[in-house]
C-alpha cells in the first residue's frame, strides 16, 4: 500500500521513532521513495518518550539513509520535558501547551540554547549552499547566506531531492504538528512543479507533460478496493485535465470504454460526492467494469499511459481449506476480488496436490488476507503448510536381473526378467522400450512391467 500511495504523492514524509531510530521498514520506505524520485521530509516523532534522543536518531538516519538529512528544528527539552521546537530558519522558538490542544506561543530562542541553535543553523546554511553552485559562490563571498537565499535555497534543494529537512514532533502531545504543516507548504513542491512521465502505448516512447488542468484528461488508478456492498471501488489521481461525474472515459491500458457514475472524495470512511475532479485531486469511483490498478483513464484520442507500478513477487505459500463445505464456491470469487485489491498476493490451485494455495510476502501478510476474507466476505478458512509433491528420476544407466520361482505341487511357476534403465535429457519425460523377441512373455504382462 505504501508503494502504491507513493506513486500518486508529490512528496513523502518519513516518520522515525526517536527511541528506536531507523528500522527495517524505515529503510524499505526510504528506498521506495528513492525509486519514485520523491522529495522527502523526515519527522522524528515521540520525542516525549523515555530514552528519546534527537542526536542518536539523527546519527542512525544519516548512517542508514542519507548524510544530507539536515535538522531545520531543534527540540526544546527531551523525554518528559519536551515542550516545543526551535525553528532554525526563522530563528524563533515555539513552546506548546501541555494539554494536547496544539496551541503554542512564539518567542525568541531561549538563552541556554542560543549557542547550540547558532551552530545547527550554520551547519544548515552550509548544507543548503553545498546543494547549489551559485549559492556556494555567495556563501564563500559573504561567509553566510541571507534569509531569502536560505529559504529559497532550502526549498529548491528539498524539491530536487538533494536535501531532506528534519523536523521534531510528539504526535501524542500535539507538539510540533503545526510547524510541520507549515514546512510542508514552504519546502515541498506542488504538483505543477513536477512533470508527468508517461509512455506512448503504441510506440513505447517516453513522453513528458506538464501537470495541468488545461491539458488532455488523464487519471492513474493506484488502488482498487473490494467492498462486499459497493463492489469494486477504484481509487485514482487526476494527473491532467478535468474528470466529470457521469462522463464516459476511455481505459487506454485495456482499450475499453468506462461509464463513470458519481465521483467521490474519500476522507477516512466519509465519502463526499463531487461533480468533478481536477488535476492533482485524489478521488474514487464505484462499480467500474474492467478497470484495475495500474490502468490509465482519459480521452480516447490520446495514446499516452502511465508506466505500471511493479509489485513484489510472493515469497511464501500456505494451503487454505474452507472450514465449512458451503464456503468452497465462495473462496474463489472472494479471493479473486482480494487479488484485485492487493496485487502482491496470488491465489492458485496446485495441479499435482489439488490444494488451494495462497501466496504472499510473509506469514503476517497471508494472515491479514485471511482475516479480510472472513471480515468482508464471511468466508472462514484454515491455514496449513502446503504438501510438497516430491519426485524421483533416473540419474544414471544401470541393468538388473530378477528371477521368480514357485513350486508347491502341480505346475510350478518360473520367470526370468532383465531390465535396463538409463536417463533421458532433462524434460524429455519417460520412454518405455519393449525389447522382447520370440513372444516368450505373454502380452498381458507388458503393461504391468511398464
Coordinates of C-alpha atoms in Angstrom, one line a residue:
X1 CA 0.0 0.0 0.0
X2 CA 2.8 2.4 0.8
X3 CA 4.4 1.8 -2.6
X4 CA 1.1 2.4 -4.4
X5 CA 0.5 5.6 -2.4
X6 CA 4.0 6.9 -3.2
X7 CA 3.2 6.7 -6.9
X8 CA 0.4 9.4 -6.6
X9 CA 2.2 11.6 -4.0
X10 CA 4.2 14.7 -4.7
X11 CA 6.4 14.1 -1.7
X12 CA 6.9 11.7 1.3
X13 CA 7.0 12.3 5.0
X14 CA 9.2 9.7 6.7
X15 CA 8.4 9.3 10.4
X16 CA 11.2 7.9 12.5
X17 CA 10.9 6.8 16.1
X18 CA 13.0 9.0 18.4
X19 CA 13.6 6.0 20.7
X20 CA 14.5 3.1 18.3
X21 CA 15.8 5.2 15.4
X22 CA 15.9 3.7 11.8
X23 CA 14.2 0.3 11.5
X24 CA 14.0 -2.1 8.6
X25 CA 10.6 -0.7 7.4
X26 CA 12.1 2.8 7.5
X27 CA 14.9 1.7 5.1
X28 CA 12.3 0.0 2.8
X29 CA 10.1 3.1 2.7
X30 CA 13.1 5.3 2.0
X31 CA 14.2 3.0 -0.8
X32 CA 10.7 3.0 -2.3
X33 CA 10.6 6.9 -2.2
X34 CA 14.0 6.9 -3.9
X35 CA 12.7 4.7 -6.7
X36 CA 9.8 7.0 -7.1
X37 CA 12.1 10.0 -7.2
X38 CA 10.2 11.8 -4.5
X39 CA 11.3 14.7 -2.3
X40 CA 11.2 13.8 1.4
X41 CA 10.8 15.4 4.8
X42 CA 12.0 13.4 7.8
X43 CA 10.0 13.7 11.1
X44 CA 11.5 12.5 14.3
X45 CA 8.4 11.6 16.4
X46 CA 7.8 10.5 20.1
X47 CA 10.4 12.9 21.4
X48 CA 8.4 12.9 24.7
X49 CA 9.2 9.2 25.4
X50 CA 11.8 7.8 27.8
X51 CA 15.3 7.4 26.2
X52 CA 14.2 9.6 23.2
X53 CA 17.2 11.4 21.7
X54 CA 17.4 13.6 18.6
X55 CA 21.3 13.2 18.4
X56 CA 21.2 9.4 18.5
X57 CA 18.3 9.2 16.0
X58 CA 19.9 11.7 13.6
X59 CA 23.2 9.7 13.6
X60 CA 21.2 6.5 12.7
X61 CA 19.3 8.3 10.0
X62 CA 22.5 9.8 8.4
X63 CA 24.3 6.4 8.6
X64 CA 21.4 4.3 7.2
X65 CA 19.6 6.6 4.9
X66 CA 21.4 9.8 3.7
X67 CA 24.0 12.2 5.1
X68 CA 22.0 15.0 3.6
X69 CA 19.2 14.7 6.1
X70 CA 19.6 18.0 8.0
X71 CA 17.7 19.4 11.0
X72 CA 15.7 22.6 10.5
X73 CA 14.4 22.3 14.0
X74 CA 15.8 21.5 17.5
X75 CA 13.7 20.2 20.3
X76 CA 13.2 22.3 23.4
X77 CA 13.8 19.6 26.1
X78 CA 13.8 15.9 25.6
X79 CA 11.9 12.9 27.0
X80 CA 9.2 14.1 29.6
X81 CA 10.5 17.8 29.4
X82 CA 9.9 18.0 25.6
X83 CA 7.7 21.1 25.2
X84 CA 8.4 22.8 21.9
X85 CA 10.8 23.4 19.0
X86 CA 13.3 25.9 17.8
X87 CA 12.9 26.9 14.1
X88 CA 16.5 27.3 12.8
X89 CA 15.3 29.0 9.6
X90 CA 13.0 31.6 11.2
X91 CA 15.2 31.7 14.4
X92 CA 12.2 31.5 16.6
X93 CA 11.1 29.2 19.5
X94 CA 7.6 27.7 19.6
X95 CA 6.5 26.5 23.1
X96 CA 3.3 24.3 23.2
X97 CA 0.7 23.9 25.8
X98 CA 0.9 20.5 27.5
X99 CA -2.9 19.9 27.1
X100 CA -2.6 18.4 23.6
X101 CA -4.5 21.4 22.1
X102 CA -1.6 22.2 19.7
X103 CA -1.7 25.8 20.7
X104 CA 1.8 27.4 21.0
X105 CA 3.4 30.7 21.8
X106 CA 6.2 32.2 19.7
X107 CA 9.2 33.7 21.3
X108 CA 13.0 34.2 20.9
X109 CA 15.3 31.3 21.2
X110 CA 16.0 30.5 25.0
X111 CA 19.4 31.8 26.2
X112 CA 20.6 28.3 27.3
X113 CA 20.1 27.0 23.7
X114 CA 21.3 30.0 21.7
X115 CA 24.8 28.6 21.1
X116 CA 23.5 25.2 20.1
X117 CA 20.9 26.8 17.8
X118 CA 23.6 29.0 16.2
X119 CA 25.9 26.0 15.5
X120 CA 23.0 24.0 14.0
X121 CA 21.9 27.0 11.8
X122 CA 25.5 27.3 10.5
X123 CA 25.5 23.6 9.6
X124 CA 22.1 24.1 7.8
X125 CA 23.4 27.1 5.8
X126 CA 26.5 25.2 4.7
X127 CA 24.4 22.2 3.5
X128 CA 22.0 24.5 1.6
X129 CA 25.0 26.3 0.0
X130 CA 26.5 22.9 -0.9
X131 CA 23.4 21.9 -2.9
X132 CA 23.7 24.9 -5.3
X133 CA 26.7 26.3 -7.1
X134 CA 25.5 29.9 -7.3
X135 CA 24.7 29.8 -3.5
X136 CA 28.1 28.2 -2.8
X137 CA 29.8 31.2 -4.5
X138 CA 27.7 33.7 -2.4
X139 CA 28.5 31.7 0.7
X140 CA 32.2 31.9 0.1
X141 CA 32.0 35.7 -0.7
X142 CA 29.9 36.6 2.4
X143 CA 30.6 33.7 4.8
X144 CA 26.9 33.1 5.1
X145 CA 23.6 33.3 3.2
X146 CA 20.8 35.9 3.6
X147 CA 17.4 34.8 5.0
X148 CA 15.8 34.9 1.5
X149 CA 18.7 32.9 0.0
X150 CA 18.4 30.3 2.8
X151 CA 14.6 29.9 2.4
X152 CA 14.6 29.7 -1.5
X153 CA 17.8 27.5 -1.5
X154 CA 16.3 25.1 1.1
X155 CA 13.1 24.8 -1.0
X156 CA 15.0 24.2 -4.2
X157 CA 17.3 21.6 -2.6
X158 CA 14.3 19.8 -1.0
X159 CA 12.3 19.8 -4.2
X160 CA 15.3 18.3 -6.2
X161 CA 16.0 15.6 -3.5
X162 CA 19.5 17.0 -2.7
X163 CA 18.5 17.8 0.9
X164 CA 15.9 16.3 3.3
X165 CA 14.8 18.6 6.1
X166 CA 14.3 17.1 9.6
X167 CA 11.6 18.2 12.0
X168 CA 10.7 17.3 15.6
X169 CA 7.3 16.3 16.9
X170 CA 5.3 14.4 19.5
X171 CA 2.0 13.3 17.9
X172 CA 0.5 12.2 21.2
X173 CA 1.0 15.6 22.9
X174 CA 0.3 17.5 19.6
X175 CA 3.7 19.3 19.7
X176 CA 5.4 20.4 16.5
X177 CA 2.5 19.4 14.2
X178 CA 1.6 23.0 13.1
X179 CA 5.2 23.9 12.2
X180 CA 5.4 20.6 10.3
X181 CA 2.3 21.6 8.2
X182 CA 3.9 25.0 7.6
X183 CA 7.2 23.3 6.5
X184 CA 5.2 21.1 4.0
X185 CA 3.7 24.2 2.4
X186 CA 7.1 26.1 2.4
X187 CA 9.5 23.4 1.2
X188 CA 7.6 20.6 -0.7
X189 CA 7.0 21.2 -4.4
X190 CA 3.4 21.5 -5.7
X191 CA 2.1 19.1 -8.4
X192 CA 2.6 21.8 -11.0
X193 CA 6.4 21.7 -10.4
X194 CA 6.7 18.0 -11.2
X195 CA 6.3 17.0 -14.9
X196 CA 4.3 13.9 -15.8
X197 CA 6.3 10.9 -17.1
X198 CA 4.2 8.9 -19.5
X199 CA 4.7 6.3 -22.3
X200 CA 3.1 6.1 -25.7
X201 CA 1.1 2.9 -25.6
X202 CA 1.5 2.4 -29.4
X203 CA 5.2 3.3 -30.0
X204 CA 6.6 2.8 -26.5
X205 CA 8.4 6.1 -26.5
X206 CA 8.7 8.2 -23.3
X207 CA 6.6 11.4 -23.0
X208 CA 6.9 14.2 -20.5
X209 CA 4.0 16.6 -19.9
X210 CA 3.1 19.4 -17.5
X211 CA 0.8 18.7 -14.6
X212 CA -2.1 21.0 -15.8
X213 CA -5.8 21.4 -15.6
X214 CA -6.0 22.6 -19.2
X215 CA -4.3 19.5 -20.8
X216 CA -5.8 16.3 -22.1
X217 CA -7.7 14.5 -19.3
X218 CA -5.7 11.6 -17.8
X219 CA -6.0 9.8 -14.5
X220 CA -3.9 7.0 -13.0
X221 CA -5.6 4.1 -11.0
X222 CA -3.4 3.4 -8.0
X223 CA -5.6 1.2 -5.8
X224 CA -8.7 -1.0 -6.1
X225 CA -10.8 -1.8 -3.0
X226 CA -13.0 -4.9 -2.9
X227 CA -16.1 -3.8 -1.0
X228 CA -18.7 -6.5 -0.3
X229 CA -21.6 -4.0 -0.6
X230 CA -20.5 -1.4 -3.1
X231 CA -18.5 -3.8 -5.2
X232 CA -15.3 -2.6 -6.7
X233 CA -14.1 0.9 -5.7
X234 CA -11.5 2.3 -8.0
X235 CA -9.1 5.0 -6.5
X236 CA -7.3 7.3 -8.9
X237 CA -5.5 10.6 -9.2
X238 CA -6.3 13.0 -11.9
X239 CA -2.9 13.9 -13.4
X240 CA -4.1 16.4 -16.1
X241 CA -7.3 17.9 -17.3
X242 CA -10.7 17.6 -15.6
X243 CA -12.7 14.5 -14.9
X244 CA -16.5 15.0 -14.6
X245 CA -19.1 12.8 -13.0
X246 CA -21.5 10.7 -15.2
X247 CA -19.0 11.0 -18.1
X248 CA -17.7 8.2 -20.4
X249 CA -13.9 7.8 -20.3
X250 CA -11.6 5.5 -22.2
X251 CA -9.4 3.0 -20.4
X252 CA -6.3 3.4 -22.5
X253 CA -4.5 0.5 -20.9
X254 CA -7.2 -2.1 -21.8
X255 CA -8.7 -0.2 -24.8
X256 CA -12.3 -0.2 -23.4
X257 CA -14.8 2.4 -22.5
X258 CA -16.0 3.0 -18.9
X259 CA -19.0 4.9 -17.8
X260 CA -18.3 6.9 -14.6
X261 CA -21.1 7.1 -12.0
X262 CA -20.7 9.6 -9.2
X263 CA -17.2 10.7 -8.2
X264 CA -16.4 10.7 -4.5
X265 CA -13.7 12.2 -2.3
X266 CA -12.6 9.8 0.4
X267 CA -11.7 11.1 3.8
X268 CA -11.3 8.1 6.1
X269 CA -14.7 6.3 5.9
X270 CA -16.5 9.5 4.9
X271 CA -17.4 9.8 1.2
X272 CA -18.3 13.2 -0.3
X273 CA -19.9 13.3 -3.8
X274 CA -18.4 15.9 -6.1
X275 CA -19.4 17.0 -9.7
X276 CA -15.8 17.0 -11.0
X277 CA -12.1 16.4 -10.1
X278 CA -9.3 18.5 -11.4
X279 CA -5.6 17.8 -12.0
X280 CA -3.9 16.9 -8.7
X281 CA -7.1 15.7 -7.0
X282 CA -7.3 12.2 -5.5
X283 CA -10.7 10.6 -5.9
X284 CA -12.7 7.4 -6.2
X285 CA -15.4 5.9 -8.4
X286 CA -17.5 2.8 -7.6
X287 CA -18.5 -0.1 -9.9
X288 CA -16.3 0.2 -13.0
X289 CA -16.4 -2.9 -15.1
X290 CA -12.9 -3.6 -16.4
X291 CA -10.6 -1.0 -14.8
X292 CA -8.0 -2.3 -12.3
X293 CA -4.9 -1.0 -10.5
X294 CA -2.2 0.5 -12.9
X295 CA -4.7 1.5 -15.6
X296 CA -4.8 4.9 -17.2
X297 CA -8.2 6.6 -17.8
X298 CA -8.8 9.6 -20.1
X299 CA -9.7 10.8 -23.6
X300 CA -9.8 8.2 -26.4
X301 CA -7.8 10.4 -28.8
X302 CA -4.7 10.2 -26.6
X303 CA -2.4 7.1 -26.6
X304 CA -0.3 8.1 -23.5
X305 CA -0.4 5.8 -20.5
X306 CA 1.3 5.9 -17.1
X307 CA 4.0 3.3 -16.5
X308 CA 2.7 0.4 -14.4
X309 CA 3.8 0.0 -10.8
X310 CA 5.9 -3.1 -10.1
X311 CA 4.7 -5.0 -7.1
X312 CA 6.9 -7.5 -5.2
X313 CA 6.5 -11.2 -6.1
X314 CA 5.1 -13.5 -3.5
X315 CA 7.7 -15.4 -1.4
X316 CA 5.7 -17.7 0.8
X317 CA 2.7 -20.0 0.2
X318 CA 0.2 -21.6 2.5
X319 CA -2.6 -24.1 1.7
X320 CA -6.1 -23.0 2.6
X321 CA -9.2 -25.1 3.1
X322 CA -12.7 -23.9 4.0
X323 CA -14.0 -24.7 7.5
X324 CA -17.4 -25.5 6.1
X325 CA -18.3 -27.3 2.9
X326 CA -20.6 -24.5 1.7
X327 CA -17.7 -22.0 1.6
X328 CA -15.8 -23.8 -1.2
X329 CA -17.5 -22.0 -4.0
X330 CA -17.3 -18.6 -2.2
X331 CA -13.5 -18.8 -1.7
X332 CA -12.7 -18.5 -5.4
X333 CA -14.8 -15.4 -6.1
X334 CA -13.7 -13.7 -2.8
X335 CA -10.0 -14.4 -3.4
X336 CA -10.3 -13.0 -6.9
X337 CA -11.6 -9.7 -5.6
X338 CA -8.9 -9.6 -2.9
X339 CA -6.2 -10.2 -5.6
X340 CA -7.6 -7.1 -7.5
X341 CA -7.1 -5.1 -4.3
X342 CA -3.7 -6.4 -3.4
X343 CA -1.5 -7.3 -6.5
X344 CA 1.2 -8.8 -4.3
X345 CA -0.8 -11.9 -3.3
X346 CA -1.5 -14.9 -5.5
X347 CA -4.3 -17.5 -5.3
X348 CA -4.0 -20.7 -7.3
X349 CA -4.7 -24.5 -7.2
X350 CA -1.7 -26.8 -7.3
X351 CA -2.3 -29.2 -10.2
X352 CA -0.4 -32.1 -8.5
X353 CA -1.7 -32.0 -5.0
X354 CA -5.1 -30.3 -5.8
X355 CA -4.6 -27.9 -2.8
X356 CA -5.7 -24.3 -2.9
X357 CA -2.6 -22.1 -2.3
X358 CA -2.5 -18.5 -1.0
X359 CA 0.9 -16.8 -1.6
X360 CA 2.1 -13.5 -0.2
X361 CA 5.0 -11.5 1.2
X362 CA 5.2 -13.4 4.5
X363 CA 3.2 -15.1 7.2
X364 CA 1.7 -11.9 8.5
X365 CA 0.6 -10.8 5.0
X366 CA -1.2 -14.1 4.5
X367 CA -2.8 -14.0 7.9
X368 CA -4.1 -10.4 7.3
X369 CA -5.5 -11.6 3.9
X370 CA -7.3 -14.5 5.6
X371 CA -8.7 -12.1 8.2
X372 CA -10.0 -9.8 5.4
X373 CA -11.6 -12.9 3.8
X374 CA -13.6 -13.6 6.9
X375 CA -14.4 -10.0 7.9
X376 CA -15.6 -8.8 4.4
X377 CA -16.9 -11.9 2.7
X378 CA -17.8 -14.2 5.7
X379 CA -15.5 -17.0 4.4
X380 CA -13.7 -18.8 7.2
X381 CA -10.6 -20.9 6.2
X382 CA -7.8 -22.9 7.8
X383 CA -4.2 -22.3 7.0
X384 CA -1.7 -25.2 6.8
X385 CA 1.7 -25.8 5.3
X386 CA 1.3 -27.0 1.6
X387 CA 2.1 -30.6 0.7
X388 CA 5.2 -30.9 -1.4
X389 CA 5.0 -33.3 -4.4
X390 CA 8.4 -35.0 -4.2
X391 CA 9.6 -36.5 -7.4
X392 CA 12.3 -39.1 -8.3
X393 CA 14.1 -39.6 -11.6
X394 CA 16.7 -41.9 -13.1
X395 CA 20.2 -40.3 -12.8
X396 CA 22.5 -43.0 -14.3
X397 CA 22.3 -46.1 -16.6
X398 CA 22.1 -49.5 -14.9
X399 CA 20.9 -53.1 -15.5
X400 CA 19.1 -55.5 -13.2
X401 CA 18.2 -59.2 -13.4
X402 CA 15.4 -60.8 -11.4
X403 CA 14.2 -64.4 -11.1
X404 CA 10.9 -65.8 -9.8
X405 CA 10.4 -69.5 -8.7
X406 CA 7.4 -71.1 -7.1
X407 CA 7.0 -74.9 -6.7
X408 CA 4.1 -76.2 -4.5
X409 CA 2.7 -79.2 -6.3
X410 CA 1.2 -79.2 -9.7
X411 CA 2.5 -76.8 -12.3
X412 CA 5.4 -74.7 -10.9
X413 CA 6.0 -71.0 -11.7
X414 CA 9.2 -69.7 -13.2
X415 CA 10.0 -66.2 -14.5
X416 CA 13.3 -64.6 -15.6
X417 CA 13.4 -60.9 -16.3
X418 CA 16.1 -58.4 -17.3
X419 CA 15.6 -54.6 -17.2
X420 CA 17.8 -51.8 -18.4
X421 CA 17.3 -48.1 -17.3
X422 CA 19.1 -45.0 -18.5
X423 CA 18.3 -41.3 -18.1
X424 CA 16.8 -39.2 -20.9
X425 CA 17.7 -35.5 -21.4
X426 CA 16.0 -33.2 -18.8
X427 CA 12.4 -32.5 -19.5
X428 CA 12.0 -35.4 -22.0
X429 CA 9.6 -37.3 -19.8
X430 CA 9.5 -41.1 -19.9
X431 CA 10.0 -43.7 -22.7
X432 CA 9.4 -47.5 -22.5
X433 CA 11.0 -49.9 -24.9
X434 CA 9.8 -53.5 -25.3
X435 CA 12.9 -55.4 -26.4
X436 CA 11.3 -58.9 -26.2
X437 CA 11.7 -61.2 -29.1
X438 CA 10.1 -64.6 -29.7
X439 CA 6.9 -63.9 -27.7
X440 CA 8.2 -65.8 -24.7
X441 CA 6.4 -63.4 -22.3
X442 CA 2.6 -63.1 -22.7
X443 CA 1.4 -59.7 -23.9
X444 CA -0.9 -59.1 -20.9
X445 CA 2.1 -58.8 -18.5
X446 CA 3.8 -56.0 -20.6
X447 CA 1.7 -53.0 -19.2
X448 CA 2.3 -54.2 -15.7
X449 CA 6.1 -54.1 -16.3
X450 CA 5.8 -50.5 -17.8

